[in-house]
Amino acid sequence: MEEIRTDVLVVGGGPAGLSAAAEAASAGADVLIAEGDLHLGGQLVKQSHKFFGSKDEFAGTRGFEIARLLRDEIAQCGDHVKIMLNTTVSGYYPDEKLVTAMVGEEEYVHISPKKIVLASGAQERLIPFPNNDLPGVYGAGAVQTLMNVYGVTPGKRVLMIGAGNIGLIVSYQLLQAGVEVAAILEAMPRIGGYWVHAAKVRRLGVPILLRHSISRAIGGDVVTGAMVCELDEKFAPVGEPQKVDCDTICLAVGLTPSNELLWQAGCKMKYVPFLCGHVPFRDKNMRTSNSDIWMAGDVCGIEEASAAMIEGRIAGMSAAASLGFKVSSENFEGCHARLHNLRAGEVGEKIRIGVSGVTVDGWEANV
Amino acid sequence: MNAPRSFESGVLTEERPGAVMPPQDRWREHKGGLVIVECPQRIPCNPCNTSCPTGAIMPFADINDVPQIDYAKCTGCALCVAKCPGLACFVADLTFGDGLALMKLPYEMLPSPAKGDRVECLGRAGENVCLGRVENVTEPLRDRTRVVHVSVPADKVNDVRAIRVV
């Protein structure tokens, strides 16, 4: 079988992967982006809200427009970047340093990269409750895909589970699409997402019920409602469950890193609750314990896209530098400073603690 | 279903750093109005400052700082209203006359209201506060965030934070 050769393989064409590819290519490396979807941009293409951060992270710009800016940046790199869409990287064989991938449903290919940046993102968590297999129970990502990629509303009245940023933002997008949001349930005693995102949906009349969760979905063939219960300090139900009429139940209860390839590559991993799953140890330039593999974005810990883009730039520059391409130390310092600033607030505290527990000194010196 | 009107659920219940009302004396007389910012959580975000043409929203030492406003410089231009990703900036002009105030509110819903429309004015928990009249609709940054200018009874400026087109 013919092997596709490249300097740097970037797995995943979301915000982290595109940023990594742009940096590695502009340093002079030949880059291949393998993206499972039919288009580049990852979750950014579904984000109709304006982003936070500073100008460097495109603050005030809507997510899908940031995807366009990153695609433009990739296009500027010309022949240095090749793109394989509809391509799912399925395996990594450390002994041969060989990557296997499926293109579409029929074609199987081998890729032989000198270095790899894994930016495979995250997958949604689900919570168990009776009838959670009824049609009408969705993950928040699916609701966003239906609405913002395909222009289809998932239902007429939605019960949202989870008041993190995704639950809050998707609730707002549902309202924009003319869908009623019956309530947002949050098991914790406070919202998990940005306060201003919650304020946006509250003032449009959406209740946010803290210390509440779903106890079961109701319906015969499809969802017609849900039973909602209050929780005590130990997250045990208290009082009589209340019925909420809805035709859609949307789960926005968190993400966990899509880390399968990191396991296959033998990267040293650790379970870090604040980063939402098993994540690899890394040096400050995003290199894993496997000296051929870097990573960026949600795969190394669940965080905002603005941080993913900076991590991608660091990983892309570092991977290129390891191949002898010249990258100025100022570029690294600038990215590290921006990442530090993004994480400096109260919302970044868990990320700071999580990342510090898996950051290792000195791997970058082995270049 | 009744949700609590609590800060932890996204409802401002009292002034706090990052959510301070303008000084009354200047506010009462300043044509064009003054900005009200309700951004009380330290998050990494600064477009209100970078979009402010007069420096009224003061530079951030740390991007996580909550906004601080030099009201002597605020012209009520509402560029921050259009730019803020959190839709947390509002302008209230108390000089509109006839016992009314003009509020400039961010709006990203459909349908867009038109000048002369009567709209429902909503409070921080979505409660119906009063009716208002749409005086103008602008789109300052041409990015689909509209700024709706709506006149409301002057004693409602502390309560009205959104509109619903009916």
XYZ file of C-alpha atoms in Angstrom:
533
model
C 0.000 0.000 0.000
C 1.240 3.466 -0.850
C 2.071 5.575 2.152
C 1.205 9.244 2.282
C 4.258 11.074 3.565
C 4.292 14.441 5.292
C 6.402 16.428 7.726
C 3.554 17.095 10.119
C 0.233 15.304 10.295
C -2.452 17.298 12.056
C -5.301 15.080 13.258
C -8.448 17.180 13.410
C -9.373 20.340 11.522
C -10.991 22.295 14.339
C -9.678 25.492 15.940
C -6.645 23.779 17.521
C -5.714 21.737 14.438
C -6.101 24.600 11.972
C -3.993 26.867 14.171
C -1.308 24.177 14.470
C -1.317 23.578 10.719
C -1.045 27.291 9.939
C 1.964 27.723 12.243
C 3.800 24.595 11.155
C 3.254 25.423 7.477
C 4.289 29.036 7.795
C 7.501 27.869 9.454
C 8.138 25.877 6.271
C 6.905 22.367 7.119
C 4.705 20.351 4.801
C 1.481 19.686 6.652
C -1.384 17.264 6.123
C -4.660 17.886 7.911
C -6.880 14.819 8.388
C -10.444 15.838 9.232
C -13.297 13.410 9.794
C -16.026 15.844 8.815
C -16.851 17.110 5.334
C -15.535 20.582 6.105
C -12.872 22.271 8.204
C -13.606 24.297 11.316
C -14.697 21.692 13.861
C -17.227 22.947 16.383
C -16.524 26.550 15.390
C -18.816 26.271 12.376
C -21.787 25.796 14.726
C -20.996 28.723 16.988
C -23.146 31.701 16.113
C -22.237 33.653 19.260
C -19.415 36.148 19.524
C -16.275 34.910 21.205
C -14.669 36.214 24.358
C -10.969 36.820 24.816
C -8.825 39.500 23.247
C -8.301 40.650 19.685
C -5.623 37.959 19.242
C -8.285 35.295 19.809
C -10.784 37.103 17.557
C -12.843 38.396 20.519
C -16.185 39.829 19.468
C -16.195 37.706 16.302
C -18.748 34.934 15.819
C -17.397 31.387 15.941
C -18.312 30.436 12.376
C -16.547 33.571 11.158
C -13.438 32.581 13.117
C -13.565 29.247 11.255
C -13.569 31.203 8.002
C -10.586 33.317 9.121
C -8.623 30.168 10.020
C -9.506 28.537 6.682
C -8.299 31.709 4.939
C -5.056 31.504 6.885
C -4.619 27.879 5.792
C -5.330 28.852 2.183
C -2.526 31.450 2.416
C -0.084 28.628 3.156
C -0.574 27.337 -0.401
C 1.004 23.963 -1.196
C 2.467 23.609 2.271
C -0.907 22.404 3.566
C -2.784 19.446 2.130
C -6.250 18.661 3.416
C -7.990 15.301 3.587
C -11.666 15.669 4.502
C -14.037 12.841 5.378
C -10.937 11.136 6.764
C -11.003 9.464 10.147
C -7.667 8.591 11.684
C -8.255 5.163 13.179
C -4.935 3.999 14.511
C -1.342 4.737 15.362
C 1.395 2.113 15.341
C 4.291 3.469 17.423
C 6.871 0.918 16.245
C 6.437 1.852 12.579
C 5.336 5.427 13.381
C 2.476 4.648 11.066
C -0.980 6.210 11.058
C -3.981 4.436 9.571
C -7.051 6.259 8.353
C -10.353 5.697 6.586
C -11.256 8.011 3.738
C -15.004 7.826 3.444
C -16.349 4.346 4.089
C -14.293 2.362 1.582
C -10.762 3.645 1.230
C -8.107 2.697 3.780
C -4.831 4.612 3.782
C -1.478 4.650 5.545
C 0.078 7.949 6.525
C 3.721 8.170 7.475
C 4.346 11.509 9.178
C 7.565 12.714 10.729
C 5.644 14.424 13.502
C 2.017 14.462 14.613
C -0.161 17.107 16.216
C -3.250 15.487 17.721
C -6.157 17.869 17.834
C -8.956 15.349 17.903
C -11.167 17.334 20.251
C -13.718 15.894 22.615
C -16.832 13.822 22.849
C -19.990 14.557 24.762
C -20.831 12.998 28.074
C -24.287 11.635 28.643
C -26.113 10.948 31.897
C -28.227 7.886 32.546
C -31.942 8.225 33.287
C -34.963 6.066 32.431
C -36.139 6.488 28.824
C -33.007 8.326 27.733
C -33.140 6.293 24.528
C -36.415 7.908 23.400
C -36.315 9.905 20.177
C -36.134 13.526 21.279
C -33.210 13.064 23.676
C -30.215 14.811 22.103
C -26.697 15.807 22.937
C -26.091 19.542 22.677
C -23.664 19.006 19.796
C -26.359 17.292 17.752
C -28.814 20.114 18.444
C -26.218 22.612 17.241
C -25.474 20.540 14.149
C -29.156 20.269 13.281
C -29.803 23.980 13.765
C -26.615 25.665 12.703
C -25.258 23.354 10.028
C -28.477 21.979 8.521
C -31.016 24.672 9.469
C -33.417 22.261 11.190
C -34.915 22.932 14.613
C -34.927 19.856 16.870
C -38.376 20.503 18.336
C -40.726 23.151 19.646
C -40.003 23.121 23.382
C -36.695 22.022 24.846
C -35.614 21.073 28.347
C -31.888 21.796 28.663
C -29.815 19.749 31.102
C -26.682 21.613 32.199
C -25.863 25.302 32.677
C -22.256 25.239 31.564
C -21.302 27.426 28.626
C -22.576 24.882 26.107
C -25.985 24.543 27.759
C -26.315 28.314 28.070
C -25.150 29.074 24.542
C -27.261 26.363 22.906
C -30.287 27.607 24.873
C -29.690 31.082 23.463
C -29.322 29.662 19.941
C -32.580 27.732 20.379
C -34.341 30.979 21.337
C -32.829 32.652 18.275
C -34.228 29.843 16.139
C -37.688 30.437 17.602
C -37.668 27.349 19.839
C -39.032 27.641 23.358
C -36.695 26.638 26.201
C -38.812 25.310 29.078
C -35.966 25.502 31.592
C -32.279 24.872 32.092
C -31.481 22.403 34.881
C -28.188 22.562 36.757
C -27.230 20.056 39.440
C -24.683 22.411 41.011
C -25.680 25.341 43.245
C -24.454 27.816 40.619
C -24.171 28.051 36.859
C -20.984 26.560 35.425
C -20.731 28.800 32.354
C -20.007 32.492 32.063
C -22.409 34.604 34.122
C -23.144 36.906 31.162
C -24.260 33.919 29.033
C -26.727 33.006 31.791
C -27.931 36.610 32.116
C -28.687 36.630 28.352
C -31.103 33.710 28.580
C -32.551 34.693 31.965
C -33.668 38.089 30.690
C -35.450 36.370 27.809
C -37.507 34.472 30.368
C -35.743 31.116 30.557
C -35.676 29.749 34.122
C -32.390 28.274 35.339
C -33.140 25.788 38.104
C -30.063 25.266 40.268
C -29.735 22.027 42.233
C -32.155 20.318 39.854
C -31.812 17.361 37.526
C -33.866 15.122 35.293
C -35.191 11.921 36.867
C -36.782 10.407 33.752
C -37.946 11.175 30.257
C -41.652 10.685 29.581
C -43.154 9.434 26.350
C -44.278 6.403 24.397
C -42.740 6.659 20.930
C -41.126 10.055 21.393
C -40.363 12.468 24.221
C -43.440 14.282 25.480
C -42.036 15.519 28.755
C -39.647 14.964 31.611
C -39.786 14.522 35.349
C -37.561 17.027 37.110
C -36.359 16.740 40.683
C -34.627 18.966 43.160
C -31.315 17.758 44.601
C -29.871 18.109 48.069
C -26.228 18.861 48.920
C -25.319 15.237 48.246
C -27.083 15.310 44.853
C -29.840 13.025 46.140
C -33.393 13.807 44.970
C -35.624 15.595 47.463
C -39.371 16.223 47.336
C -41.848 15.258 44.657
C -40.606 15.300 41.056
C -42.326 17.878 38.850
C -43.476 17.247 35.295
C -42.192 19.501 32.522
C -43.816 19.396 29.090
C -41.266 19.293 26.285
C -40.642 17.462 23.019
C -36.858 17.665 23.240
C -34.400 16.962 26.042
C -30.953 18.369 25.350
C -27.988 17.082 27.339
C -25.194 19.570 27.880
C -23.493 17.822 30.763
C -19.913 18.157 29.717
C -17.274 16.829 27.375
C -14.425 14.408 27.742
C -11.205 14.326 25.670
C -11.160 12.092 22.553
C -7.862 10.601 23.611
C -7.847 7.144 21.950
C -4.879 7.889 19.698
C -2.848 9.164 22.639
C -3.405 5.836 24.404
C -2.403 3.948 21.265
C 0.745 6.016 21.005
C 1.696 5.052 24.538
C 1.669 8.623 25.792
C 1.944 8.917 29.534
C -1.573 9.759 30.725
C -3.270 10.880 33.927
C -6.881 11.203 34.994
C -7.465 14.884 35.787
C -11.028 15.719 36.868
C -10.525 19.457 36.250
C -9.568 18.664 32.628
C -12.559 16.294 32.336
C -10.834 12.984 31.685
C -7.599 11.176 30.949
C -5.090 13.609 29.488
C -1.444 13.270 28.530
C 1.469 14.741 30.359
C 2.939 17.532 28.253
C 5.759 20.029 28.234
C 4.952 23.701 27.946
C 5.148 23.435 24.159
C 2.426 20.764 24.059
C 4.733 17.819 23.375
C 3.671 14.496 24.870
C 5.901 11.807 26.342
C 6.060 10.369 22.815
C 8.629 12.684 21.251
C 6.905 12.508 17.847
C 3.522 13.609 19.135
C 2.155 16.990 20.178
C -1.414 17.803 21.057
C -3.668 20.824 21.297
C -7.229 21.754 22.162
C -9.868 19.734 23.986
C -7.972 16.452 23.559
C -5.504 17.626 26.205
C -8.199 18.947 28.561
C -11.620 20.514 28.057
C -11.330 24.281 27.689
C -12.519 27.151 25.489
C -11.791 27.375 21.759
C -9.777 30.542 22.362
C -7.282 28.518 24.427
C -7.379 25.673 21.880
C -6.253 28.043 19.127
C -3.255 29.230 21.136
C -2.290 25.680 22.116
C -2.528 24.770 18.443
C -0.150 27.551 17.483
C 2.336 26.470 20.153
C 2.125 22.799 19.111
C 2.460 23.633 15.415
C 5.495 25.831 15.979
C 7.122 23.317 18.293
C 6.566 20.386 15.914
C 8.054 22.418 13.049
C 10.995 23.506 15.200
C 11.770 19.879 16.052
C 12.191 19.230 12.329
C 14.716 22.048 12.080
C 12.413 24.772 10.784
C 13.080 28.151 12.273
C 10.571 29.556 14.740
C 11.397 32.659 16.746
C 11.354 32.344 20.510
C 9.276 35.546 20.616
C 6.427 33.679 18.939
C 6.511 31.056 21.672
C 6.719 33.660 24.405
C 3.807 35.614 22.948
C 1.599 32.520 22.845
C 2.543 31.454 26.351
C 1.706 34.922 27.654
C -1.691 34.931 25.920
C -2.529 31.486 27.256
C -1.496 32.556 30.733
C -3.741 35.637 30.512
C -6.754 33.660 29.303
C -6.468 31.317 32.256
C -5.775 33.958 34.896
C -9.402 34.588 35.948
C -11.670 32.723 38.342
C -13.120 30.636 35.498
C -9.590 29.550 34.567
C -8.697 28.388 38.050
C -9.600 24.725 37.528
C -7.737 24.701 34.214
C -4.657 26.205 35.863
C -4.666 23.586 38.605
C -5.386 20.765 36.136
C -2.712 21.766 33.654
C -0.051 22.339 36.299
C -0.507 18.734 37.470
C 0.383 17.297 34.059
C 2.988 19.765 32.841
C 6.529 18.439 32.770
C 9.730 20.444 32.453
C 12.385 19.702 29.964
C 10.924 17.542 27.213
C 11.271 20.484 24.847
C 15.035 20.449 25.494
C 15.270 17.007 23.886
C 14.537 18.476 20.460
C -41.741 26.953 36.646
C -40.302 29.526 39.009
C -36.559 29.953 39.017
C -34.953 31.943 41.799
C -33.971 35.524 41.082
C -30.484 34.760 42.262
C -27.082 35.979 41.209
C -25.877 32.368 40.917
C -28.478 31.765 38.211
C -27.514 34.819 36.138
C -29.712 37.565 37.585
C -28.097 40.720 38.940
C -29.669 41.438 42.310
C -27.528 44.326 43.512
C -24.614 46.484 42.415
C -21.210 44.849 42.597
C -17.803 45.343 40.935
C -18.309 45.188 37.177
C -21.989 46.048 37.547
C -22.192 49.589 38.891
C -24.846 52.124 37.870
C -23.723 55.489 36.425
C -23.450 58.502 38.754
C -26.892 60.125 39.023
C -25.918 63.795 38.565
C -24.074 63.358 35.291
C -26.507 60.692 34.095
C -29.543 62.973 34.560
C -28.087 65.680 32.289
C -25.962 63.852 29.756
C -27.493 63.905 26.273
C -26.916 60.618 24.484
C -26.963 58.738 27.760
C -24.369 56.768 29.694
C -23.398 53.127 29.568
C -24.555 50.574 32.121
C -22.270 47.532 32.207
C -23.414 44.361 33.963
C -20.329 42.139 33.804
C -19.617 41.106 37.402
C -17.547 37.958 36.807
C -13.826 37.916 36.075
C -13.595 36.352 32.619
C -10.905 36.764 29.959
C -12.576 39.314 27.704
C -11.907 42.925 26.713
C -13.761 43.983 23.512
C -15.756 46.634 25.448
C -12.497 48.421 26.112
C -10.994 47.935 22.658
C -14.204 49.054 20.926
C -14.689 52.168 23.057
C -13.791 55.219 20.928
C -13.349 57.615 23.871
C -11.534 55.489 26.438
C -14.514 55.603 28.776
C -14.242 51.860 29.338
C -10.842 51.927 30.918
C -7.891 49.781 29.810
C -7.589 46.415 31.539
C -4.438 45.719 33.541
C -5.424 42.039 33.356
C -7.769 40.810 30.614
C -9.772 39.075 33.351
C -10.587 42.337 35.125
C -14.213 43.426 35.245
C -14.857 46.615 33.254
C -14.364 49.970 34.949
C -15.889 53.079 33.479
C -14.769 56.688 33.411
C -18.219 58.225 33.059
C -16.736 61.662 32.294
C -15.676 60.224 28.918
C -18.767 58.147 28.032
C -20.801 59.603 25.161
C -23.484 56.912 25.126
C -22.433 55.957 21.583
C -23.420 52.314 22.223
C -20.524 50.784 20.251
C -19.821 48.586 23.286
C -23.503 47.581 23.277
C -23.014 46.231 19.778
C -19.581 44.699 20.415
C -19.869 42.994 23.817
C -19.954 39.184 23.289
C -21.889 38.812 26.539
C -24.545 41.401 25.595
C -23.740 42.954 28.955
C -23.606 46.640 27.917
C -26.665 48.891 27.783
C -27.079 52.644 27.397
C -29.746 54.728 29.109
C -30.384 58.357 28.113
C -32.375 60.144 30.800
C -32.738 63.367 28.746
C -35.315 61.970 26.314
C -38.115 64.044 27.859
C -41.781 63.587 28.770
C -40.877 61.381 31.705
C -39.291 58.870 29.342
C -35.784 57.511 29.024
C -34.218 56.176 25.844
C -32.585 52.793 26.260
C -30.156 51.343 23.720
C -30.309 47.568 24.065
C -28.484 44.768 22.211
C -30.803 42.548 20.161
C -29.980 39.339 18.281
C -33.463 37.861 17.803
C -35.915 37.753 14.941
C -38.015 39.492 13.875
C -36.206 42.803 14.025
C -38.494 45.512 15.395
C -39.184 48.652 13.349
C -39.333 52.273 14.399
C -42.683 53.032 15.992
C -43.346 49.454 17.146
C -44.618 48.822 20.645
C -42.509 46.138 22.312
C -42.573 44.369 25.649
C -39.708 45.443 27.865
C -38.266 42.643 29.967
C -36.389 42.635 33.244
C -33.342 40.618 34.272
C -35.396 37.495 34.959
C -37.532 37.883 31.853
C -40.413 39.484 33.701
C -42.595 41.925 31.800
C -41.663 45.376 33.129
C -43.520 47.756 30.812
C -44.271 48.555 27.208
C -41.790 50.617 25.209
C -41.764 52.361 21.839
C -39.014 51.594 19.343
C -37.408 54.906 18.357
C -34.621 53.572 16.156
C -32.899 50.324 15.177
C -29.210 50.372 14.234
C -26.583 47.778 13.398
C -23.408 49.684 14.249
C -20.882 46.965 13.376
C -22.855 45.406 10.490
C -22.505 42.059 12.224
C -26.159 41.241 12.892
C -26.125 42.438 16.470
C -28.703 45.209 16.396
C -28.983 48.033 18.874
C -32.633 48.819 19.519
C -33.406 52.300 20.826
C -36.567 52.066 22.882
C -38.268 54.711 24.995
C -39.511 53.550 28.391
C -40.847 55.299 31.522
C -37.789 56.939 33.122
C -38.310 55.102 36.397
C -37.849 51.760 34.614
C -34.228 52.187 33.421
C -32.912 50.148 36.331
C -35.183 47.269 35.425
C -35.439 47.014 31.620
C -32.691 44.888 30.030
C -34.308 43.298 26.952
C -37.237 43.577 24.600
C -39.670 41.113 23.111
C -41.307 41.890 19.795
C -45.006 41.077 20.110
